[in-house]
């Protein structure tokens, strides 16, 4: 599927604001793919469709999580988390994009996970730093992303956890696992320097 076809399909599923966010993620993800040597075609599709399910009814996303045997503990956390796994499934099912790398990049784009692949890292970070994002700390993550993706992920997940704690929101374990993984990875590499 080429870029214009993908964008045309996507446009039907998102309001204008979220579509513009997606164009920002696309541009940022492709920049990162060039810098870090990731497959540009896969990065393009994963970026375009990362929020494909964002506006699906909660009931539909809940049913997908149950039917696909995705972790049911997701259902005890905020429904904001559901669009990532539900989107990965729907992009495969409805659009026929059957690629494990793209599936996982969409699936893990909200929480990250320990041992993320390069494309997963790129989509996770592009989603966080695209030009439309304006929250405190985003410029620091933008600068880190140019030098070291793992450092950028550590800082982004630290910010997200701090933000959620300040709001008294529950934090999904994968979000903590991502933070712990990249923190410990950094400590280990500094010991061996
Ligand atoms: O879909 P986007 O808005 O582009 O970005 P996203 O997929 O990263 O979703 C961000 C939202 O998800 C944001 O409101 C914070 C929330 N979120 C991320 N991690 C967690 C979380 N919410 C809860 N409750 N727990 C988490 O671990
Ligand atoms: Fe999202
Ligand atoms: Fe997004």
PDB file of C-alpha atoms and ligand atoms in Angstrom:
ATOM      1  CA  UNK A   1       0.000   0.000   0.000  1.00  0.00           C
ATOM      2  CA  UNK A   2       1.481   3.384  -0.930  1.00  0.00           C
ATOM      3  CA  UNK A   3       1.538   6.441   1.288  1.00  0.00           C
ATOM      4  CA  UNK A   4      -1.331   8.321  -0.360  1.00  0.00           C
ATOM      5  CA  UNK A   5      -3.631   5.335  -0.332  1.00  0.00           C
ATOM      6  CA  UNK A   6      -2.815   4.707   3.329  1.00  0.00           C
ATOM      7  CA  UNK A   7      -3.442   8.344   4.262  1.00  0.00           C
ATOM      8  CA  UNK A   8      -6.742   8.378   2.387  1.00  0.00           C
ATOM      9  CA  UNK A   9      -7.934   5.323   4.280  1.00  0.00           C
ATOM     10  CA  UNK A  10      -6.741   6.715   7.591  1.00  0.00           C
ATOM     11  CA  UNK A  11      -8.458  10.061   7.063  1.00  0.00           C
ATOM     12  CA  UNK A  12     -11.865   8.399   7.157  1.00  0.00           C
ATOM     13  CA  UNK A  13     -11.195   7.077  10.645  1.00  0.00           C
ATOM     14  CA  UNK A  14      -9.873  10.151  12.446  1.00  0.00           C
ATOM     15  CA  UNK A  15     -10.963  13.714  13.162  1.00  0.00           C
ATOM     16  CA  UNK A  16      -8.855  16.496  11.603  1.00  0.00           C
ATOM     17  CA  UNK A  17      -6.759  17.132  14.746  1.00  0.00           C
ATOM     18  CA  UNK A  18      -5.716  13.506  15.103  1.00  0.00           C
ATOM     19  CA  UNK A  19      -5.006  13.291  11.374  1.00  0.00           C
ATOM     20  CA  UNK A  20      -2.611  16.244  11.651  1.00  0.00           C
ATOM     21  CA  UNK A  21      -0.948  14.553  14.658  1.00  0.00           C
ATOM     22  CA  UNK A  22      -0.475  11.477  12.468  1.00  0.00           C
ATOM     23  CA  UNK A  23       1.198  13.509   9.697  1.00  0.00           C
ATOM     24  CA  UNK A  24       3.613  14.809  12.344  1.00  0.00           C
ATOM     25  CA  UNK A  25       4.321  11.279  13.567  1.00  0.00           C
ATOM     26  CA  UNK A  26       4.887  10.161   9.960  1.00  0.00           C
ATOM     27  CA  UNK A  27       7.418  12.900   9.207  1.00  0.00           C
ATOM     28  CA  UNK A  28       9.239  12.395  12.521  1.00  0.00           C
ATOM     29  CA  UNK A  29       9.273   8.598  12.238  1.00  0.00           C
ATOM     30  CA  UNK A  30      10.711   8.727   8.713  1.00  0.00           C
ATOM     31  CA  UNK A  31      13.467  11.109   9.876  1.00  0.00           C
ATOM     32  CA  UNK A  32      14.332   8.672  12.661  1.00  0.00           C
ATOM     33  CA  UNK A  33      14.173   5.674  10.309  1.00  0.00           C
ATOM     34  CA  UNK A  34      16.774   7.341   8.074  1.00  0.00           C
ATOM     35  CA  UNK A  35      19.048   8.235  10.986  1.00  0.00           C
ATOM     36  CA  UNK A  36      18.868   4.812  12.655  1.00  0.00           C
ATOM     37  CA  UNK A  37      18.561   2.650   9.531  1.00  0.00           C
ATOM     38  CA  UNK A  38      15.049   1.250   9.888  1.00  0.00           C
ATOM     39  CA  UNK A  39      12.917  -0.059   6.979  1.00  0.00           C
ATOM     40  CA  UNK A  40      11.244   3.108   5.649  1.00  0.00           C
ATOM     41  CA  UNK A  41       8.261   1.389   4.046  1.00  0.00           C
ATOM     42  CA  UNK A  42       7.306  -0.405   7.266  1.00  0.00           C
ATOM     43  CA  UNK A  43       7.956   2.697   9.350  1.00  0.00           C
ATOM     44  CA  UNK A  44       5.666   4.673   7.041  1.00  0.00           C
ATOM     45  CA  UNK A  45       2.731   2.262   7.428  1.00  0.00           C
ATOM     46  CA  UNK A  46       3.214   1.828  11.181  1.00  0.00           C
ATOM     47  CA  UNK A  47       3.299   5.616  11.663  1.00  0.00           C
ATOM     48  CA  UNK A  48       0.253   6.248   9.483  1.00  0.00           C
ATOM     49  CA  UNK A  49      -1.852   3.606  11.224  1.00  0.00           C
ATOM     50  CA  UNK A  50      -0.559   3.823  14.816  1.00  0.00           C
ATOM     51  CA  UNK A  51      -3.761   5.554  16.051  1.00  0.00           C
ATOM     52  CA  UNK A  52      -6.111   3.789  13.611  1.00  0.00           C
ATOM     53  CA  UNK A  53      -8.398   2.547  16.423  1.00  0.00           C
ATOM     54  CA  UNK A  54      -8.290   5.697  18.570  1.00  0.00           C
ATOM     55  CA  UNK A  55     -11.942   6.582  17.938  1.00  0.00           C
ATOM     56  CA  UNK A  56     -13.482   3.120  17.991  1.00  0.00           C
ATOM     57  CA  UNK A  57     -16.216   2.536  20.565  1.00  0.00           C
ATOM     58  CA  UNK A  58     -14.891   1.172  23.868  1.00  0.00           C
ATOM     59  CA  UNK A  59     -17.151  -1.834  23.499  1.00  0.00           C
ATOM     60  CA  UNK A  60     -15.509  -2.796  20.211  1.00  0.00           C
ATOM     61  CA  UNK A  61     -11.985  -2.454  21.637  1.00  0.00           C
ATOM     62  CA  UNK A  62     -12.946  -4.422  24.755  1.00  0.00           C
ATOM     63  CA  UNK A  63     -14.323  -7.240  22.613  1.00  0.00           C
ATOM     64  CA  UNK A  64     -11.141  -7.390  20.517  1.00  0.00           C
ATOM     65  CA  UNK A  65      -8.977  -7.665  23.648  1.00  0.00           C
ATOM     66  CA  UNK A  66     -11.088 -10.550  24.932  1.00  0.00           C
ATOM     67  CA  UNK A  67     -11.492 -12.326  21.592  1.00  0.00           C
ATOM     68  CA  UNK A  68      -7.812 -12.054  20.630  1.00  0.00           C
ATOM     69  CA  UNK A  69      -6.661 -13.135  24.109  1.00  0.00           C
ATOM     70  CA  UNK A  70      -4.724  -9.917  24.580  1.00  0.00           C
ATOM     71  CA  UNK A  71      -3.854  -9.348  28.254  1.00  0.00           C
ATOM     72  CA  UNK A  72      -7.183  -8.986  30.041  1.00  0.00           C
ATOM     73  CA  UNK A  73      -5.644  -6.842  32.753  1.00  0.00           C
ATOM     74  CA  UNK A  74      -5.746  -4.028  30.154  1.00  0.00           C
ATOM     75  CA  UNK A  75      -9.480  -3.918  30.817  1.00  0.00           C
ATOM     76  CA  UNK A  76      -8.849  -2.894  34.427  1.00  0.00           C
ATOM     77  CA  UNK A  77      -6.850   0.137  33.277  1.00  0.00           C
ATOM     78  CA  UNK A  78      -7.809   3.275  31.392  1.00  0.00           C
ATOM     79  CA  UNK A  79      -9.496   2.707  28.028  1.00  0.00           C
ATOM     80  CA  UNK A  80      -6.920   5.105  26.543  1.00  0.00           C
ATOM     81  CA  UNK A  81      -4.560   2.115  26.515  1.00  0.00           C
ATOM     82  CA  UNK A  82      -6.842  -0.085  24.409  1.00  0.00           C
ATOM     83  CA  UNK A  83      -6.490   1.653  21.035  1.00  0.00           C
ATOM     84  CA  UNK A  84      -2.913   0.392  20.620  1.00  0.00           C
ATOM     85  CA  UNK A  85      -3.534  -3.395  20.738  1.00  0.00           C
ATOM     86  CA  UNK A  86      -6.984  -2.989  19.141  1.00  0.00           C
ATOM     87  CA  UNK A  87      -5.407  -0.907  16.361  1.00  0.00           C
ATOM     88  CA  UNK A  88      -2.711  -3.492  15.672  1.00  0.00           C
ATOM     89  CA  UNK A  89      -5.434  -6.118  15.275  1.00  0.00           C
ATOM     90  CA  UNK A  90      -7.742  -3.968  13.119  1.00  0.00           C
ATOM     91  CA  UNK A  91      -4.982  -2.862  10.752  1.00  0.00           C
ATOM     92  CA  UNK A  92      -4.269  -6.501  10.038  1.00  0.00           C
ATOM     93  CA  UNK A  93      -7.898  -7.615   9.915  1.00  0.00           C
ATOM     94  CA  UNK A  94      -9.528  -4.705   8.055  1.00  0.00           C
ATOM     95  CA  UNK A  95      -6.655  -3.473   5.891  1.00  0.00           C
ATOM     96  CA  UNK A  96      -4.855  -6.764   5.354  1.00  0.00           C
ATOM     97  CA  UNK A  97      -1.502  -5.376   6.477  1.00  0.00           C
ATOM     98  CA  UNK A  98      -0.039  -8.603   7.782  1.00  0.00           C
ATOM     99  CA  UNK A  99       3.423  -7.797   9.037  1.00  0.00           C
ATOM    100  CA  UNK A 100       4.735  -8.650  12.484  1.00  0.00           C
ATOM    101  CA  UNK A 101       6.975  -5.570  12.753  1.00  0.00           C
ATOM    102  CA  UNK A 102       4.139  -3.186  11.902  1.00  0.00           C
ATOM    103  CA  UNK A 103       1.742  -5.082  14.188  1.00  0.00           C
ATOM    104  CA  UNK A 104       4.087  -4.774  17.155  1.00  0.00           C
ATOM    105  CA  UNK A 105       4.959  -1.146  16.501  1.00  0.00           C
ATOM    106  CA  UNK A 106       1.258  -0.291  16.691  1.00  0.00           C
ATOM    107  CA  UNK A 107       0.559  -2.696  19.564  1.00  0.00           C
ATOM    108  CA  UNK A 108       3.219  -1.248  21.881  1.00  0.00           C
ATOM    109  CA  UNK A 109       3.138   2.419  20.849  1.00  0.00           C
ATOM    110  CA  UNK A 110       1.454   3.664  24.034  1.00  0.00           C
ATOM    111  CA  UNK A 111       3.315   1.771  26.771  1.00  0.00           C
ATOM    112  CA  UNK A 112       6.491   0.577  25.081  1.00  0.00           C
ATOM    113  CA  UNK A 113       7.970  -2.676  26.381  1.00  0.00           C
ATOM    114  CA  UNK A 114      11.344  -4.048  27.451  1.00  0.00           C
ATOM    115  CA  UNK A 115      13.276  -5.307  24.437  1.00  0.00           C
ATOM    116  CA  UNK A 116      11.442  -3.118  21.914  1.00  0.00           C
ATOM    117  CA  UNK A 117      12.573  -3.533  18.300  1.00  0.00           C
ATOM    118  CA  UNK A 118      13.945  -0.564  16.343  1.00  0.00           C
ATOM    119  CA  UNK A 119      10.640   0.148  14.584  1.00  0.00           C
ATOM    120  CA  UNK A 120       8.763  -0.048  17.901  1.00  0.00           C
ATOM    121  CA  UNK A 121      11.168   2.474  19.412  1.00  0.00           C
ATOM    122  CA  UNK A 122      10.814   4.800  16.444  1.00  0.00           C
ATOM    123  CA  UNK A 123       7.008   4.830  16.524  1.00  0.00           C
ATOM    124  CA  UNK A 124       6.942   5.214  20.318  1.00  0.00           C
ATOM    125  CA  UNK A 125       9.293   8.201  20.222  1.00  0.00           C
ATOM    126  CA  UNK A 126       7.846   9.803  17.071  1.00  0.00           C
ATOM    127  CA  UNK A 127       4.417   9.714  18.742  1.00  0.00           C
ATOM    128  CA  UNK A 128       5.882  11.511  21.746  1.00  0.00           C
ATOM    129  CA  UNK A 129       7.946  14.195  19.978  1.00  0.00           C
ATOM    130  CA  UNK A 130       6.086  14.970  16.718  1.00  0.00           C
ATOM    131  CA  UNK A 131       6.032  18.740  16.033  1.00  0.00           C
ATOM    132  CA  UNK A 132       2.455  19.176  17.339  1.00  0.00           C
ATOM    133  CA  UNK A 133       3.356  17.977  20.857  1.00  0.00           C
ATOM    134  CA  UNK A 134       3.886  20.776  23.330  1.00  0.00           C
ATOM    135  CA  UNK A 135       4.032  19.371  26.845  1.00  0.00           C
ATOM    136  CA  UNK A 136       6.790  20.161  29.392  1.00  0.00           C
ATOM    137  CA  UNK A 137       9.944  18.147  28.788  1.00  0.00           C
ATOM    138  CA  UNK A 138       9.250  17.354  25.148  1.00  0.00           C
ATOM    139  CA  UNK A 139      12.208  19.392  23.847  1.00  0.00           C
ATOM    140  CA  UNK A 140      14.594  17.423  26.023  1.00  0.00           C
ATOM    141  CA  UNK A 141      13.270  14.160  24.530  1.00  0.00           C
ATOM    142  CA  UNK A 142      13.541  15.682  21.008  1.00  0.00           C
ATOM    143  CA  UNK A 143      17.212  16.414  21.612  1.00  0.00           C
ATOM    144  CA  UNK A 144      17.872  12.947  23.069  1.00  0.00           C
ATOM    145  CA  UNK A 145      16.152  11.249  20.119  1.00  0.00           C
ATOM    146  CA  UNK A 146      18.764  12.684  17.764  1.00  0.00           C
ATOM    147  CA  UNK A 147      21.584  11.078  19.753  1.00  0.00           C
ATOM    148  CA  UNK A 148      20.293   7.926  21.387  1.00  0.00           C
ATOM    149  CA  UNK A 149      16.834   6.365  21.084  1.00  0.00           C
ATOM    150  CA  UNK A 150      17.118   4.404  24.319  1.00  0.00           C
ATOM    151  CA  UNK A 151      17.869   7.572  26.301  1.00  0.00           C
ATOM    152  CA  UNK A 152      14.873   9.249  24.661  1.00  0.00           C
ATOM    153  CA  UNK A 153      12.593   6.337  25.606  1.00  0.00           C
ATOM    154  CA  UNK A 154      13.829   6.376  29.190  1.00  0.00           C
ATOM    155  CA  UNK A 155      13.117  10.092  29.507  1.00  0.00           C
ATOM    156  CA  UNK A 156       9.736   9.866  27.764  1.00  0.00           C
ATOM    157  CA  UNK A 157       8.566   7.004  29.973  1.00  0.00           C
ATOM    158  CA  UNK A 158       9.834   8.820  33.063  1.00  0.00           C
ATOM    159  CA  UNK A 159       7.807  11.897  32.049  1.00  0.00           C
ATOM    160  CA  UNK A 160       4.689   9.834  31.324  1.00  0.00           C
ATOM    161  CA  UNK A 161       4.861   8.057  34.694  1.00  0.00           C
ATOM    162  CA  UNK A 162       5.370  11.370  36.525  1.00  0.00           C
ATOM    163  CA  UNK A 163       2.452  12.900  34.588  1.00  0.00           C
ATOM    164  CA  UNK A 164       0.126   9.992  35.386  1.00  0.00           C
ATOM    165  CA  UNK A 165       1.120   9.971  39.063  1.00  0.00           C
ATOM    166  CA  UNK A 166       0.424  13.683  39.332  1.00  0.00           C
ATOM    167  CA  UNK A 167      -3.071  13.030  37.944  1.00  0.00           C
ATOM    168  CA  UNK A 168      -3.562  10.165  40.422  1.00  0.00           C
ATOM    169  CA  UNK A 169      -4.010   7.849  37.419  1.00  0.00           C
ATOM    170  CA  UNK A 170      -3.224   4.142  37.611  1.00  0.00           C
ATOM    171  CA  UNK A 171      -0.132   3.127  35.652  1.00  0.00           C
ATOM    172  CA  UNK A 172      -0.161   0.001  33.502  1.00  0.00           C
ATOM    173  CA  UNK A 173       2.690  -2.402  34.376  1.00  0.00           C
ATOM    174  CA  UNK A 174       4.193  -2.339  30.851  1.00  0.00           C
ATOM    175  CA  UNK A 175       4.758   1.393  31.261  1.00  0.00           C
ATOM    176  CA  UNK A 176       6.826   0.715  34.405  1.00  0.00           C
ATOM    177  CA  UNK A 177       8.572  -2.233  32.766  1.00  0.00           C
ATOM    178  CA  UNK A 178       9.659  -0.006  29.881  1.00  0.00           C
ATOM    179  CA  UNK A 179      11.058   2.584  32.283  1.00  0.00           C
ATOM    180  CA  UNK A 180      12.851  -0.025  34.430  1.00  0.00           C
ATOM    181  CA  UNK A 181      14.307  -1.807  31.423  1.00  0.00           C
ATOM    182  CA  UNK A 182      15.806   1.271  29.812  1.00  0.00           C
ATOM    183  CA  UNK A 183      17.019   2.629  33.148  1.00  0.00           C
ATOM    184  CA  UNK A 184      18.820  -0.604  34.052  1.00  0.00           C
ATOM    185  CA  UNK A 185      20.192  -0.996  30.535  1.00  0.00           C
ATOM    186  CA  UNK A 186      21.762   2.430  30.844  1.00  0.00           C
ATOM    187  CA  UNK A 187      23.217   1.669  34.288  1.00  0.00           C
ATOM    188  CA  UNK A 188      24.726  -1.546  32.991  1.00  0.00           C
ATOM    189  CA  UNK A 189      26.306   0.105  29.996  1.00  0.00           C
ATOM    190  CA  UNK A 190      27.800   2.866  32.163  1.00  0.00           C
ATOM    191  CA  UNK A 191      29.365   0.249  34.495  1.00  0.00           C
ATOM    192  CA  UNK A 192      31.104  -1.332  31.511  1.00  0.00           C
ATOM    193  CA  UNK A 193      32.384   1.917  30.061  1.00  0.00           C
TER     194      UNK A 193
HETATM  195  O1  LIG B   1      -2.730   8.164  21.133  1.00  0.00           O
HETATM  196  P1  LIG B   1      -1.877   9.361  21.426  1.00  0.00           P
HETATM  197  O2  LIG B   1      -2.609  10.406  22.223  1.00  0.00           O
HETATM  198  O3  LIG B   1      -1.212   9.936  20.221  1.00  0.00           O
HETATM  199  O4  LIG B   1      -0.665   8.882  22.361  1.00  0.00           O
HETATM  200  P2  LIG B   1      -0.563   7.525  23.196  1.00  0.00           P
HETATM  201  O5  LIG B   1      -0.993   6.365  22.404  1.00  0.00           O
HETATM  202  O6  LIG B   1       0.827   7.496  23.760  1.00  0.00           O
HETATM  203  O7  LIG B   1      -1.608   7.698  24.369  1.00  0.00           O
HETATM  204  C1  LIG B   1      -1.322   8.624  25.335  1.00  0.00           C
HETATM  205  C2  LIG B   1      -2.302   8.504  26.478  1.00  0.00           C
HETATM  206  O8  LIG B   1      -2.170   7.264  27.136  1.00  0.00           O
HETATM  207  C3  LIG B   1      -2.021   9.596  27.469  1.00  0.00           C
HETATM  208  O9  LIG B   1      -3.270  10.179  27.825  1.00  0.00           O
HETATM  209  C4  LIG B   1      -1.415   8.903  28.625  1.00  0.00           C
HETATM  210  C5  LIG B   1      -1.996   7.524  28.512  1.00  0.00           C
HETATM  211  N1  LIG B   1      -1.140   6.483  29.079  1.00  0.00           N
HETATM  212  C6  LIG B   1       0.090   6.084  28.675  1.00  0.00           C
HETATM  213  N2  LIG B   1       0.563   5.131  29.493  1.00  0.00           N
HETATM  214  C7  LIG B   1      -0.403   4.902  30.402  1.00  0.00           C
HETATM  215  C8  LIG B   1      -1.484   5.763  30.134  1.00  0.00           C
HETATM  216  N3  LIG B   1      -2.605   5.801  30.882  1.00  0.00           N
HETATM  217  C9  LIG B   1      -2.671   4.979  31.933  1.00  0.00           C
HETATM  218  N4  LIG B   1      -3.764   5.004  32.694  1.00  0.00           N
HETATM  219  N5  LIG B   1      -1.659   4.125  32.262  1.00  0.00           N
HETATM  220  C10 LIG B   1      -0.508   4.049  31.531  1.00  0.00           C
HETATM  221  O10 LIG B   1       0.396   3.267  31.854  1.00  0.00           O
HETATM  222 FE1  LIG B   2      -1.907   6.365  20.396  1.00  0.00          FE
HETATM  223 FE1  LIG B   3      -0.473   9.025  18.439  1.00  0.00          FE
END
